[in-house]
Amino acid sequence: MRTAPTILHLDMDAFYASAEQAAKPSLRGKAVVVGGLGPRGVVATASYEARVFGVHSAMPMAQARRLAPNAAYLTPRFGLYRQISEQVMALLRALSPLVEPLSLDEAFVDLEAGGTAWDEESARLVGVRLRADIRSVTGLTGSVGLAASKMLAKIASEQAKPDGLVLIPPGTERAMLGPMSVRTLPGVGPATGDHLRRAGITTVDEIAEAGEDELVRLLGKAHGQALYAMALARDERPVVAEREAKSVSVEDTYDVDIHDRVRVGLEVRRLADRCVRRLRDAGLSGRTIVLKVRRYDFSTLTRSETLRGPTDDPAVVREAAGRLLESVDTTGGVRLLGVGVTGLADYTQEDLFAQAHLSAGEAVAEEGSEEEAVAEPADARHEMPEAPAEPVWRAGQDVRHADHGHGWVQGSGLGRVTIRFETPDSGPGRVRTFRTDDPLLEPADPLPLVPRRPEAGEAGPEAAEESSEAAAAGSEAAGTRSTAAGSGA
């Protein structure tokens, strides 16, 4: 285990909600909840203002609305979040070749491998500078943890939230971990935590005192040994450079079960097109098309078809998904549909004309079921006409009006849509209501949160040198903290 705190863990603060607040001046300082807005939706992210009311990620949206009825509820804008994530990851890669993203808003960095930090002082300076650069480039805040291992760096960044920095000095790890709850350690979820509690083990110190043999008896060899090592602050896992994606997929959960077979087919075609857009955005193609269907009784079926070569052709993916749908009985109703592509490659097979016209018998079909449900073939095939082009306005969506400019959807219904016209660099904007089919109103792309400057995306840690030096000079006021005994952030 290294002795210098040169493993950095970055976690953006309430990422989706913070991005929405930065984009929408009228929501700054207010409770914002991002996620699926239907009765079966769940919370993806809640702003810190919403968390005061008890709202948190993975909570059913209906429960969140009861807890915070006056919050702003918005659908996610993943295109914007990915753009911001790319800016943040570029800053991290300027620090080291070893960057391990965990999600759009979270990553480990091995600073020693990049030669940017080698001791406590240099690591702290990098962390301070990184936070200033992120704010300069994206307008958002991130929390940074610095330690000698991945586990400790992640614990430190959690303590640093929101908008702070915590460095765990070498030699203080055991004392810092000891009084913490067992749930602090990676891999200790509610079930494992309850199991340990019933054995009288509630803190990390008590895990260490129980000994490895007792933990193996309680949890099994692999889990018990790993947990004992973590309780002793031992974590030898290296930072692994970004792994290639294994699959690309999209899925939708429906507020009301879909019974109409034609509607199910239309949804599958729409999901296939969305999946292909993600493939192309990532510069990938794939060989195996996967259909996921969750039926009215919660039984979940997966069907897959392997093509002759990788493709990113929407017609090929649509037709393959349609063929897979023919083998699934949806008469009782469908609550979730998904389309995915696996067997990814960074190239596309040139001769794919025939693939779009493969018959089901020519393709290699593979069947599976997540819940051992048995699928019966559909009684008949249906033509799948194109869906009518009716405007659908979702809360939080970017729009542009020919007369009023850029804005976002506050809500819609009964043939009307309410728009607030404002931009990231304006003040709170005016609200106007239009017919949903107003010809002057159209969807728009998200605006950048920070005005684009030539140096912002090009220079890595030097992109905001002046702000970084100011942040370094006033690191205490900016939320920079150091801990030797696990003090909270």
GROMACS .gro file of C-alpha atoms in nm:
model
  489
    1MET     CA    1   0.000   0.000   0.000
    2ARG     CA    2   0.136   0.342  -0.092
    3THR     CA    3   0.221   0.585   0.185
    4ALA     CA    4   0.130   0.914   0.015
    5PRO     CA    5  -0.233   1.033  -0.025
    6THR     CA    6  -0.210   1.036  -0.406
    7ILE     CA    7  -0.535   0.855  -0.491
    8LEU     CA    8  -0.801   1.115  -0.569
    9HIS     CA    9  -1.174   1.051  -0.573
   10LEU     CA   10  -1.398   1.313  -0.733
   11ASP     CA   11  -1.774   1.315  -0.685
   12MET     CA   12  -1.978   1.596  -0.838
   13ASP     CA   13  -2.231   1.746  -0.597
   14ALA     CA   14  -2.597   1.648  -0.664
   15PHE     CA   15  -2.490   1.635  -1.027
   16TYR     CA   16  -2.813   1.624  -1.230
   17ALA     CA   17  -2.998   1.861  -0.999
   18SER     CA   18  -2.705   2.103  -0.979
   19ALA     CA   19  -2.681   2.109  -1.359
   20GLU     CA   20  -3.051   2.192  -1.379
   21GLN     CA   21  -3.016   2.471  -1.124
   22ALA     CA   22  -2.719   2.615  -1.314
   23ALA     CA   23  -2.917   2.605  -1.639
   24LYS     CA   24  -3.235   2.753  -1.491
   25PRO     CA   25  -3.177   3.070  -1.284
   26SER     CA   26  -3.529   3.058  -1.137
   27LEU     CA   27  -3.446   2.725  -0.966
   28ARG     CA   28  -3.123   2.827  -0.794
   29GLY     CA   29  -3.146   2.783  -0.421
   30LYS     CA   30  -3.472   2.590  -0.454
   31ALA     CA   31  -3.566   2.225  -0.415
   32VAL     CA   32  -3.514   2.037  -0.744
   33VAL     CA   33  -3.583   1.668  -0.807
   34VAL     CA   34  -3.473   1.493  -1.127
   35GLY     CA   35  -3.607   1.154  -1.236
   36GLY     CA   36  -3.899   0.970  -1.388
   37LEU     CA   37  -4.211   1.178  -1.337
   38GLY     CA   38  -4.476   0.908  -1.381
   39PRO     CA   39  -4.642   0.713  -1.096
   40ARG     CA   40  -4.373   0.445  -1.127
   41GLY     CA   41  -4.083   0.685  -1.164
   42VAL     CA   42  -3.793   0.703  -0.920
   43VAL     CA   43  -3.567   0.989  -0.811
   44ALA     CA   44  -3.235   1.005  -0.994
   45THR     CA   45  -3.094   1.303  -0.802
   46ALA     CA   46  -3.228   1.555  -0.552
   47SER     CA   47  -3.074   1.894  -0.485
   48TYR     CA   48  -2.948   1.963  -0.134
   49GLU     CA   49  -3.249   2.189  -0.081
   50ALA     CA   50  -3.478   1.891  -0.157
   51ARG     CA   51  -3.279   1.657   0.067
   52VAL     CA   52  -3.376   1.872   0.365
   53PHE     CA   53  -3.728   1.728   0.320
   54GLY     CA   54  -3.599   1.369   0.315
   55VAL     CA   55  -3.593   1.322  -0.063
   56HIS     CA   56  -3.306   1.105  -0.188
   57SER     CA   57  -3.200   0.911  -0.495
   58ALA     CA   58  -3.377   0.580  -0.575
   59MET     CA   59  -3.685   0.695  -0.380
   60PRO     CA   60  -4.021   0.644  -0.557
   61MET     CA   61  -4.120   0.973  -0.717
   62ALA     CA   62  -4.468   0.955  -0.563
   63GLN     CA   63  -4.311   0.949  -0.217
   64ALA     CA   64  -4.083   1.241  -0.306
   65ARG     CA   65  -4.384   1.447  -0.413
   66ARG     CA   66  -4.549   1.383  -0.079
   67LEU     CA   67  -4.236   1.489   0.111
   68ALA     CA   68  -4.160   1.797  -0.103
   69PRO     CA   69  -4.479   1.898  -0.287
   70ASN     CA   70  -4.342   2.240  -0.382
   71ALA     CA   71  -4.016   2.118  -0.538
   72ALA     CA   72  -3.949   2.147  -0.910
   73TYR     CA   73  -3.980   1.801  -1.071
   74LEU     CA   74  -3.785   1.760  -1.395
   75THR     CA   75  -3.710   1.484  -1.644
   76PRO     CA   76  -3.338   1.409  -1.692
   77ARG     CA   77  -3.145   1.569  -1.979
   78PHE     CA   78  -2.874   1.309  -2.027
   79GLY     CA   79  -2.730   1.480  -2.333
   80LEU     CA   80  -2.639   1.782  -2.120
   81TYR     CA   81  -2.507   1.567  -1.835
   82ARG     CA   82  -2.282   1.372  -2.073
   83GLN     CA   83  -2.140   1.695  -2.216
   84ILE     CA   84  -2.053   1.821  -1.869
   85SER     CA   85  -1.910   1.482  -1.774
   86GLU     CA   86  -1.680   1.490  -2.077
   87GLN     CA   87  -1.548   1.830  -1.967
   88VAL     CA   88  -1.482   1.703  -1.615
   89MET     CA   89  -1.316   1.381  -1.732
   90ALA     CA   90  -1.089   1.582  -1.964
   91LEU     CA   91  -0.965   1.777  -1.663
   92LEU     CA   92  -0.898   1.451  -1.478
   93ARG     CA   93  -0.711   1.298  -1.770
   94ALA     CA   94  -0.486   1.603  -1.779
   95LEU     CA   95  -0.375   1.501  -1.430
   96SER     CA   96  -0.298   1.135  -1.496
   97PRO     CA   97  -0.328   0.858  -1.756
   98LEU     CA   98  -0.492   0.644  -1.487
   99VAL     CA   99  -0.850   0.772  -1.456
  100GLU     CA  100  -1.122   0.524  -1.356
  101PRO     CA  101  -1.471   0.665  -1.417
  102LEU     CA  102  -1.743   0.507  -1.204
  103SER     CA  103  -2.031   0.704  -1.356
  104LEU     CA  104  -2.092   1.034  -1.534
  105ASP     CA  105  -2.011   1.228  -1.217
  106GLU     CA  106  -1.761   1.017  -1.026
  107ALA     CA  107  -1.406   0.891  -1.086
  108PHE     CA  108  -1.079   0.780  -0.925
  109VAL     CA  109  -0.745   0.930  -1.035
  110ASP     CA  110  -0.393   0.800  -0.961
  111LEU     CA  111  -0.203   1.127  -0.925
  112GLU     CA  112   0.130   0.953  -0.866
  113ALA     CA  113   0.105   0.778  -1.203
  114GLY     CA  114   0.066   1.118  -1.371
  115GLY     CA  115   0.356   1.272  -1.180
  116THR     CA  116   0.125   1.547  -1.054
  117ALA     CA  117   0.145   1.457  -0.683
  118TRP     CA  118   0.392   1.265  -0.471
  119ASP     CA  119   0.326   1.376  -0.113
  120GLU     CA  120   0.058   1.534   0.106
  121GLU     CA  121   0.129   1.893   0.008
  122SER     CA  122   0.135   1.836  -0.368
  123ALA     CA  123  -0.179   1.620  -0.353
  124ARG     CA  124  -0.369   1.889  -0.164
  125LEU     CA  125  -0.264   2.152  -0.417
  126VAL     CA  126  -0.387   1.936  -0.706
  127GLY     CA  127  -0.721   1.883  -0.532
  128VAL     CA  128  -0.770   2.254  -0.469
  129ARG     CA  129  -0.677   2.340  -0.827
  130LEU     CA  130  -0.904   2.070  -0.970
  131ARG     CA  131  -1.208   2.199  -0.781
  132ALA     CA  132  -1.141   2.552  -0.907
  133ASP     CA  133  -1.098   2.428  -1.264
  134ILE     CA  134  -1.424   2.232  -1.252
  135ARG     CA  135  -1.611   2.538  -1.132
  136SER     CA  136  -1.449   2.754  -1.401
  137VAL     CA  137  -1.518   2.512  -1.687
  138THR     CA  138  -1.862   2.378  -1.591
  139GLY     CA  139  -2.004   2.623  -1.338
  140LEU     CA  140  -2.066   2.330  -1.100
  141THR     CA  141  -1.900   2.205  -0.783
  142GLY     CA  142  -1.738   1.875  -0.699
  143SER     CA  143  -1.610   1.722  -0.376
  144VAL     CA  144  -1.262   1.570  -0.359
  145GLY     CA  145  -1.119   1.301  -0.136
  146LEU     CA  146  -0.745   1.227  -0.117
  147ALA     CA  147  -0.594   0.922   0.050
  148ALA     CA  148  -0.351   0.638   0.001
  149SER     CA  149  -0.617   0.396  -0.130
  150LYS     CA  150  -0.937   0.396  -0.332
  151MET     CA  151  -1.156   0.297  -0.041
  152LEU     CA  152  -1.027   0.576   0.182
  153ALA     CA  153  -1.036   0.837  -0.097
  154LYS     CA  154  -1.404   0.761  -0.157
  155ILE     CA  155  -1.483   0.784   0.214
  156ALA     CA  156  -1.297   1.117   0.224
  157SER     CA  157  -1.494   1.264  -0.067
  158GLU     CA  158  -1.818   1.165   0.105
  159GLN     CA  159  -1.704   1.352   0.415
  160ALA     CA  160  -1.615   1.652   0.197
  161LYS     CA  161  -1.966   1.697   0.058
  162PRO     CA  162  -2.084   1.937  -0.051
  163ASP     CA  163  -1.818   2.141  -0.231
  164GLY     CA  164  -1.520   2.052  -0.015
  165LEU     CA  165  -1.191   1.864   0.003
  166VAL     CA  166  -1.082   1.611   0.267
  167LEU     CA  167  -0.733   1.461   0.277
  168ILE     CA  168  -0.662   1.164   0.504
  169PRO     CA  169  -0.298   1.191   0.621
  170PRO     CA  170  -0.099   0.866   0.613
  171GLY     CA  171  -0.091   0.692   0.949
  172THR     CA  172  -0.432   0.820   1.060
  173GLU     CA  173  -0.647   0.577   0.864
  174ARG     CA  174  -0.724   0.326   1.141
  175ALA     CA  175  -0.812   0.596   1.392
  176MET     CA  176  -1.039   0.767   1.139
  177LEU     CA  177  -1.221   0.448   1.036
  178GLY     CA  178  -1.264   0.295   1.381
  179PRO     CA  179  -1.574   0.475   1.514
  180MET     CA  180  -1.751   0.477   1.176
  181SER     CA  181  -2.054   0.259   1.103
  182VAL     CA  182  -1.994  -0.071   0.929
  183ARG     CA  183  -2.210   0.066   0.646
  184THR     CA  184  -1.925   0.304   0.561
  185LEU     CA  185  -1.723   0.019   0.411
  186PRO     CA  186  -1.778  -0.077   0.045
  187GLY     CA  187  -1.991  -0.387   0.001
  188VAL     CA  188  -2.176  -0.351   0.333
  189GLY     CA  189  -2.537  -0.294   0.234
  190PRO     CA  190  -2.853  -0.313   0.445
  191ALA     CA  191  -2.860  -0.695   0.452
  192THR     CA  192  -2.494  -0.737   0.551
  193GLY     CA  193  -2.524  -0.450   0.797
  194ASP     CA  194  -2.823  -0.616   0.969
  195HIS     CA  195  -2.639  -0.949   0.978
  196LEU     CA  196  -2.339  -0.788   1.149
  197ARG     CA  197  -2.562  -0.593   1.387
  198ARG     CA  198  -2.730  -0.913   1.503
  199ALA     CA  199  -2.380  -1.041   1.583
  200GLY     CA  200  -2.311  -0.729   1.790
  201ILE     CA  201  -2.092  -0.561   1.529
  202THR     CA  202  -2.190  -0.204   1.443
  203THR     CA  203  -1.861  -0.012   1.399
  204VAL     CA  204  -1.547  -0.066   1.194
  205ASP     CA  205  -1.345  -0.107   1.514
  206GLU     CA  206  -1.575  -0.393   1.615
  207ILE     CA  207  -1.513  -0.561   1.278
  208ALA     CA  208  -1.140  -0.550   1.345
  209GLU     CA  209  -1.188  -0.679   1.699
  210ALA     CA  210  -1.406  -0.969   1.581
  211GLY     CA  211  -1.117  -1.104   1.376
  212GLU     CA  212  -1.098  -1.259   1.033
  213ASP     CA  213  -1.210  -1.608   1.137
  214GLU     CA  214  -1.533  -1.478   1.291
  215LEU     CA  215  -1.609  -1.266   0.984
  216VAL     CA  216  -1.551  -1.564   0.754
  217ARG     CA  217  -1.790  -1.768   0.969
  218LEU     CA  218  -2.053  -1.493   0.951
  219LEU     CA  219  -2.019  -1.384   0.589
  220GLY     CA  220  -1.827  -1.650   0.400
  221LYS     CA  221  -1.463  -1.664   0.302
  222ALA     CA  222  -1.443  -1.405   0.022
  223HIS     CA  223  -1.664  -1.142   0.184
  224GLY     CA  224  -1.532  -1.199   0.534
  225GLN     CA  225  -1.166  -1.171   0.436
  226ALA     CA  226  -1.228  -0.862   0.224
  227LEU     CA  227  -1.424  -0.689   0.500
  228TYR     CA  228  -1.158  -0.762   0.760
  229ALA     CA  229  -0.887  -0.616   0.535
  230MET     CA  230  -1.092  -0.300   0.477
  231ALA     CA  231  -1.150  -0.259   0.852
  232LEU     CA  232  -0.771  -0.253   0.890
  233ALA     CA  233  -0.756   0.016   0.616
  234ARG     CA  234  -0.598  -0.227   0.371
  235ASP     CA  235  -0.701  -0.174   0.011
  236GLU     CA  236  -0.457  -0.271  -0.262
  237ARG     CA  237  -0.692  -0.216  -0.556
  238PRO     CA  238  -0.522  -0.014  -0.830
  239VAL     CA  239  -0.684   0.265  -1.026
  240VAL     CA  240  -0.776   0.104  -1.358
  241ALA     CA  241  -0.799   0.317  -1.671
  242GLU     CA  242  -1.142   0.353  -1.827
  243ARG     CA  243  -1.294   0.020  -1.921
  244GLU     CA  244  -1.467  -0.032  -2.253
  245ALA     CA  245  -1.845  -0.044  -2.242
  246LYS     CA  246  -1.988  -0.396  -2.269
  247SER     CA  247  -2.331  -0.290  -2.388
  248VAL     CA  248  -2.546   0.007  -2.482
  249SER     CA  249  -2.915  -0.001  -2.391
  250VAL     CA  250  -3.222   0.210  -2.324
  251GLU     CA  251  -3.547   0.126  -2.151
  252ASP     CA  252  -3.873   0.291  -2.047
  253THR     CA  253  -4.118   0.211  -1.768
  254TYR     CA  254  -4.479   0.304  -1.847
  255ASP     CA  255  -4.718   0.470  -1.608
  256VAL     CA  256  -5.001   0.244  -1.731
  257ASP     CA  257  -4.950  -0.107  -1.868
  258ILE     CA  258  -4.955  -0.118  -2.248
  259HIS     CA  259  -5.198  -0.376  -2.386
  260ASP     CA  260  -5.221  -0.274  -2.750
  261ARG     CA  261  -4.981  -0.484  -2.957
  262VAL     CA  262  -4.932  -0.213  -3.219
  263ARG     CA  263  -4.839   0.040  -2.949
  264VAL     CA  264  -4.588  -0.207  -2.804
  265GLY     CA  265  -4.432  -0.242  -3.148
  266LEU     CA  266  -4.409   0.133  -3.192
  267GLU     CA  267  -4.239   0.168  -2.853
  268VAL     CA  268  -3.984  -0.099  -2.943
  269ARG     CA  269  -3.902   0.085  -3.270
  270ARG     CA  270  -3.862   0.413  -3.082
  271LEU     CA  271  -3.634   0.251  -2.824
  272ALA     CA  272  -3.427   0.092  -3.100
  273ASP     CA  273  -3.370   0.434  -3.257
  274ARG     CA  274  -3.267   0.583  -2.921
  275CYS     CA  275  -3.028   0.295  -2.863
  276VAL     CA  276  -2.865   0.348  -3.203
  277ARG     CA  277  -2.821   0.719  -3.132
  278ARG     CA  278  -2.630   0.628  -2.815
  279LEU     CA  279  -2.422   0.378  -3.009
  280ARG     CA  280  -2.328   0.637  -3.268
  281ASP     CA  281  -2.257   0.904  -3.007
  282ALA     CA  282  -2.005   0.662  -2.854
  283GLY     CA  283  -1.858   0.570  -3.195
  284LEU     CA  284  -1.955   0.206  -3.144
  285SER     CA  285  -2.145  -0.070  -3.319
  286GLY     CA  286  -2.264  -0.411  -3.200
  287ARG     CA  287  -2.349  -0.761  -3.312
  288THR     CA  288  -2.617  -0.877  -3.069
  289ILE     CA  289  -2.956  -0.708  -3.036
  290VAL     CA  290  -3.135  -0.760  -2.702
  291LEU     CA  291  -3.503  -0.703  -2.623
  292LYS     CA  292  -3.622  -0.674  -2.263
  293VAL     CA  293  -3.992  -0.702  -2.172
  294ARG     CA  294  -4.133  -0.675  -1.820
  295ARG     CA  295  -4.495  -0.788  -1.821
  296TYR     CA  296  -4.794  -0.697  -1.607
  297ASP     CA  297  -4.707  -0.967  -1.350
  298PHE     CA  298  -4.345  -0.841  -1.317
  299SER     CA  299  -4.206  -1.142  -1.505
  300THR     CA  300  -3.911  -1.017  -1.709
  301LEU     CA  301  -3.814  -1.173  -2.041
  302THR     CA  302  -3.503  -1.114  -2.249
  303ARG     CA  303  -3.461  -1.218  -2.610
  304SER     CA  304  -3.149  -1.172  -2.821
  305GLU     CA  305  -3.043  -1.215  -3.182
  306THR     CA  306  -2.684  -1.219  -3.304
  307LEU     CA  307  -2.618  -1.068  -3.646
  308ARG     CA  308  -2.347  -1.159  -3.897
  309GLY     CA  309  -2.143  -0.855  -3.805
  310PRO     CA  310  -2.152  -0.539  -3.593
  311THR     CA  311  -2.392  -0.264  -3.697
  312ASP     CA  312  -2.506   0.085  -3.605
  313ASP     CA  313  -2.780   0.091  -3.869
  314PRO     CA  314  -3.114   0.192  -3.713
  315ALA     CA  315  -3.310  -0.014  -3.969
  316VAL     CA  316  -3.115  -0.327  -3.879
  317VAL     CA  317  -3.165  -0.278  -3.505
  318ARG     CA  318  -3.535  -0.193  -3.547
  319GLU     CA  319  -3.606  -0.501  -3.757
  320ALA     CA  320  -3.411  -0.732  -3.526
  321ALA     CA  321  -3.594  -0.596  -3.220
  322GLY     CA  322  -3.925  -0.636  -3.404
  323ARG     CA  323  -3.847  -1.000  -3.481
  324LEU     CA  324  -3.761  -1.063  -3.117
  325LEU     CA  325  -4.089  -0.905  -3.008
  326GLU     CA  326  -4.282  -1.156  -3.221
  327SER     CA  327  -4.175  -1.435  -2.981
  328VAL     CA  328  -4.309  -1.259  -2.670
  329ASP     CA  329  -4.670  -1.279  -2.551
  330THR     CA  330  -4.776  -0.930  -2.438
  331THR     CA  331  -5.150  -0.990  -2.411
  332GLY     CA  332  -5.163  -0.932  -2.035
  333GLY     CA  333  -4.993  -0.595  -2.064
  334VAL     CA  334  -4.638  -0.457  -2.062
  335ARG     CA  335  -4.496  -0.229  -1.791
  336LEU     CA  336  -4.137  -0.196  -1.918
  337LEU     CA  337  -3.960  -0.228  -2.254
  338GLY     CA  338  -3.591  -0.207  -2.334
  339VAL     CA  339  -3.366  -0.245  -2.637
  340GLY     CA  340  -2.990  -0.299  -2.611
  341VAL     CA  341  -2.688  -0.386  -2.821
  342THR     CA  342  -2.398  -0.601  -2.699
  343GLY     CA  343  -2.089  -0.748  -2.862
  344LEU     CA  344  -1.961  -0.395  -2.915
  345ALA     CA  345  -1.688  -0.293  -3.157
  346ASP     CA  346  -1.542   0.038  -3.268
  347TYR     CA  347  -1.613  -0.038  -3.631
  348THR     CA  348  -1.914  -0.127  -3.846
  349GLN     CA  349  -1.935  -0.420  -4.085
  350GLU     CA  350  -1.951  -0.272  -4.435
  351ASP     CA  351  -2.180  -0.524  -4.604
  352LEU     CA  352  -2.493  -0.504  -4.391
  353PHE     CA  353  -2.755  -0.465  -4.660
  354ALA     CA  354  -2.865  -0.823  -4.625
  355GLN     CA  355  -2.886  -0.800  -4.246
  356ALA     CA  356  -3.178  -0.562  -4.261
  357HIS     CA  357  -3.369  -0.829  -4.451
  358LEU     CA  358  -3.263  -1.141  -4.263
  359SER     CA  359  -3.547  -1.371  -4.183
  360ALA     CA  360  -3.589  -1.492  -3.827
  361GLY     CA  361  -3.476  -1.838  -3.937
  362GLU     CA  362  -3.147  -1.712  -4.076
  363ALA     CA  363  -3.049  -1.521  -3.763
  364VAL     CA  364  -2.889  -1.682  -3.461
  365ALA     CA  365  -3.152  -1.647  -3.186
  366GLU     CA  366  -3.080  -1.679  -2.817
  367GLU     CA  367  -3.345  -1.681  -2.547
  368GLY     CA  368  -3.324  -1.605  -2.178
  369SER     CA  369  -3.547  -1.510  -1.890
  370GLU     CA  370  -3.450  -1.309  -1.585
  371GLU     CA  371  -3.727  -1.464  -1.380
  372GLU     CA  372  -3.772  -1.798  -1.551
  373ALA     CA  373  -4.093  -1.681  -1.714
  374VAL     CA  374  -4.208  -1.882  -2.016
  375ALA     CA  375  -4.291  -1.689  -2.332
  376GLU     CA  376  -4.547  -1.803  -2.584
  377PRO     CA  377  -4.531  -1.694  -2.949
  378ALA     CA  378  -4.760  -1.409  -3.046
  379ASP     CA  379  -5.076  -1.507  -3.228
  380ALA     CA  380  -5.019  -1.282  -3.525
  381ARG     CA  381  -4.781  -1.028  -3.672
  382HIS     CA  382  -4.880  -0.667  -3.692
  383GLU     CA  383  -4.775  -0.394  -3.923
  384MET     CA  384  -4.603  -0.114  -3.733
  385PRO     CA  385  -4.696   0.222  -3.882
  386GLU     CA  386  -4.497   0.531  -3.792
  387ALA     CA  387  -4.623   0.711  -3.482
  388PRO     CA  388  -4.811   1.034  -3.547
  389ALA     CA  389  -4.594   1.341  -3.507
  390GLU     CA  390  -4.758   1.491  -3.199
  391PRO     CA  391  -4.552   1.728  -2.983
  392VAL     CA  392  -4.475   1.594  -2.638
  393TRP     CA  393  -4.343   1.853  -2.391
  394ARG     CA  394  -4.165   1.719  -2.080
  395ALA     CA  395  -4.091   1.917  -1.767
  396GLY     CA  396  -3.738   2.060  -1.787
  397GLN     CA  397  -3.709   2.017  -2.165
  398ASP     CA  398  -3.523   2.285  -2.364
  399VAL     CA  399  -3.734   2.475  -2.616
  400ARG     CA  400  -3.709   2.777  -2.842
  401HIS     CA  401  -3.987   3.013  -2.942
  402ALA     CA  402  -3.949   3.220  -3.257
  403ASP     CA  403  -4.054   3.538  -3.074
  404HIS     CA  404  -3.940   3.479  -2.715
  405GLY     CA  405  -3.615   3.284  -2.756
  406HIS     CA  406  -3.476   3.003  -2.542
  407GLY     CA  407  -3.666   2.857  -2.247
  408TRP     CA  408  -3.767   2.538  -2.073
  409VAL     CA  409  -4.091   2.353  -2.009
  410GLN     CA  410  -4.242   2.407  -1.665
  411GLY     CA  411  -4.542   2.185  -1.734
  412SER     CA  412  -4.801   2.082  -1.988
  413GLY     CA  413  -5.153   1.942  -2.008
  414LEU     CA  414  -5.501   2.001  -2.149
  415GLY     CA  415  -5.351   2.113  -2.477
  416ARG     CA  416  -5.135   2.383  -2.318
  417VAL     CA  417  -4.764   2.407  -2.236
  418THR     CA  418  -4.607   2.653  -1.992
  419ILE     CA  419  -4.259   2.785  -2.072
  420ARG     CA  420  -4.019   2.988  -1.862
  421PHE     CA  421  -3.790   3.190  -2.088
  422GLU     CA  422  -3.442   3.215  -1.934
  423THR     CA  423  -3.085   3.106  -2.001
  424PRO     CA  424  -2.794   3.005  -1.775
  425ASP     CA  425  -2.650   3.358  -1.783
  426SER     CA  426  -2.978   3.549  -1.751
  427GLY     CA  427  -3.181   3.630  -1.444
  428PRO     CA  428  -3.505   3.444  -1.364
  429GLY     CA  429  -3.722   3.464  -1.675
  430ARG     CA  430  -4.085   3.533  -1.757
  431VAL     CA  431  -4.344   3.257  -1.782
  432ARG     CA  432  -4.580   3.223  -2.080
  433THR     CA  433  -4.836   2.962  -2.184
  434PHE     CA  434  -4.894   2.837  -2.541
  435ARG     CA  435  -5.093   2.574  -2.723
  436THR     CA  436  -4.898   2.249  -2.739
  437ASP     CA  437  -4.909   2.264  -3.119
  438ASP     CA  438  -4.791   2.627  -3.144
  439PRO     CA  439  -4.596   2.638  -3.474
  440LEU     CA  440  -4.349   2.892  -3.332
  441LEU     CA  441  -4.242   2.657  -3.050
  442GLU     CA  442  -3.986   2.382  -3.108
  443PRO     CA  443  -3.747   2.161  -2.908
  444ALA     CA  444  -3.396   2.302  -2.862
  445ASP     CA  445  -3.052   2.183  -2.760
  446PRO     CA  446  -2.925   2.264  -2.409
  447LEU     CA  447  -2.721   2.582  -2.376
  448PRO     CA  448  -2.372   2.564  -2.221
  449LEU     CA  449  -2.373   2.641  -1.850
  450VAL     CA  450  -2.059   2.854  -1.883
  451PRO     CA  451  -1.991   3.080  -2.185
  452ARG     CA  452  -1.751   2.897  -2.412
  453ARG     CA  453  -1.394   3.023  -2.394
  454PRO     CA  454  -1.104   2.891  -2.604
  455GLU     CA  455  -0.895   2.801  -2.301
  456ALA     CA  456  -1.170   2.628  -2.101
  457GLY     CA  457  -1.160   2.290  -2.275
  458GLU     CA  458  -0.799   2.284  -2.382
  459ALA     CA  459  -0.558   2.343  -2.100
  460GLY     CA  460  -0.658   2.094  -1.828
  461PRO     CA  461  -0.545   2.209  -1.482
  462GLU     CA  462  -0.410   2.535  -1.622
  463ALA     CA  463  -0.749   2.627  -1.769
  464ALA     CA  464  -0.833   2.842  -1.472
  465GLU     CA  465  -0.490   2.926  -1.333
  466GLU     CA  466  -0.589   3.254  -1.176
  467SER     CA  467  -0.894   3.110  -1.003
  468SER     CA  468  -0.689   2.809  -0.893
  469GLU     CA  469  -0.428   3.028  -0.725
  470ALA     CA  470  -0.701   3.225  -0.552
  471ALA     CA  471  -0.860   2.901  -0.435
  472ALA     CA  472  -0.527   2.774  -0.306
  473ALA     CA  473  -0.473   3.094  -0.112
  474GLY     CA  474  -0.815   3.069   0.052
  475SER     CA  475  -0.860   2.694   0.068
  476GLU     CA  476  -1.004   2.696   0.419
  477ALA     CA  477  -1.275   2.942   0.321
  478ALA     CA  478  -1.346   2.741   0.007
  479GLY     CA  479  -1.430   2.431   0.209
  480THR     CA  480  -1.091   2.255   0.205
  481ARG     CA  481  -1.049   2.032   0.506
  482SER     CA  482  -0.804   1.776   0.639
  483THR     CA  483  -0.885   1.502   0.883
  484ALA     CA  484  -0.684   1.267   1.099
  485ALA     CA  485  -0.978   1.118   1.285
  486GLY     CA  486  -1.270   1.117   1.045
  487SER     CA  487  -1.420   1.459   1.120
  488GLY     CA  488  -1.737   1.514   0.914
  489ALA     CA  489  -1.762   1.744   0.616
   0.00000   0.00000   0.00000
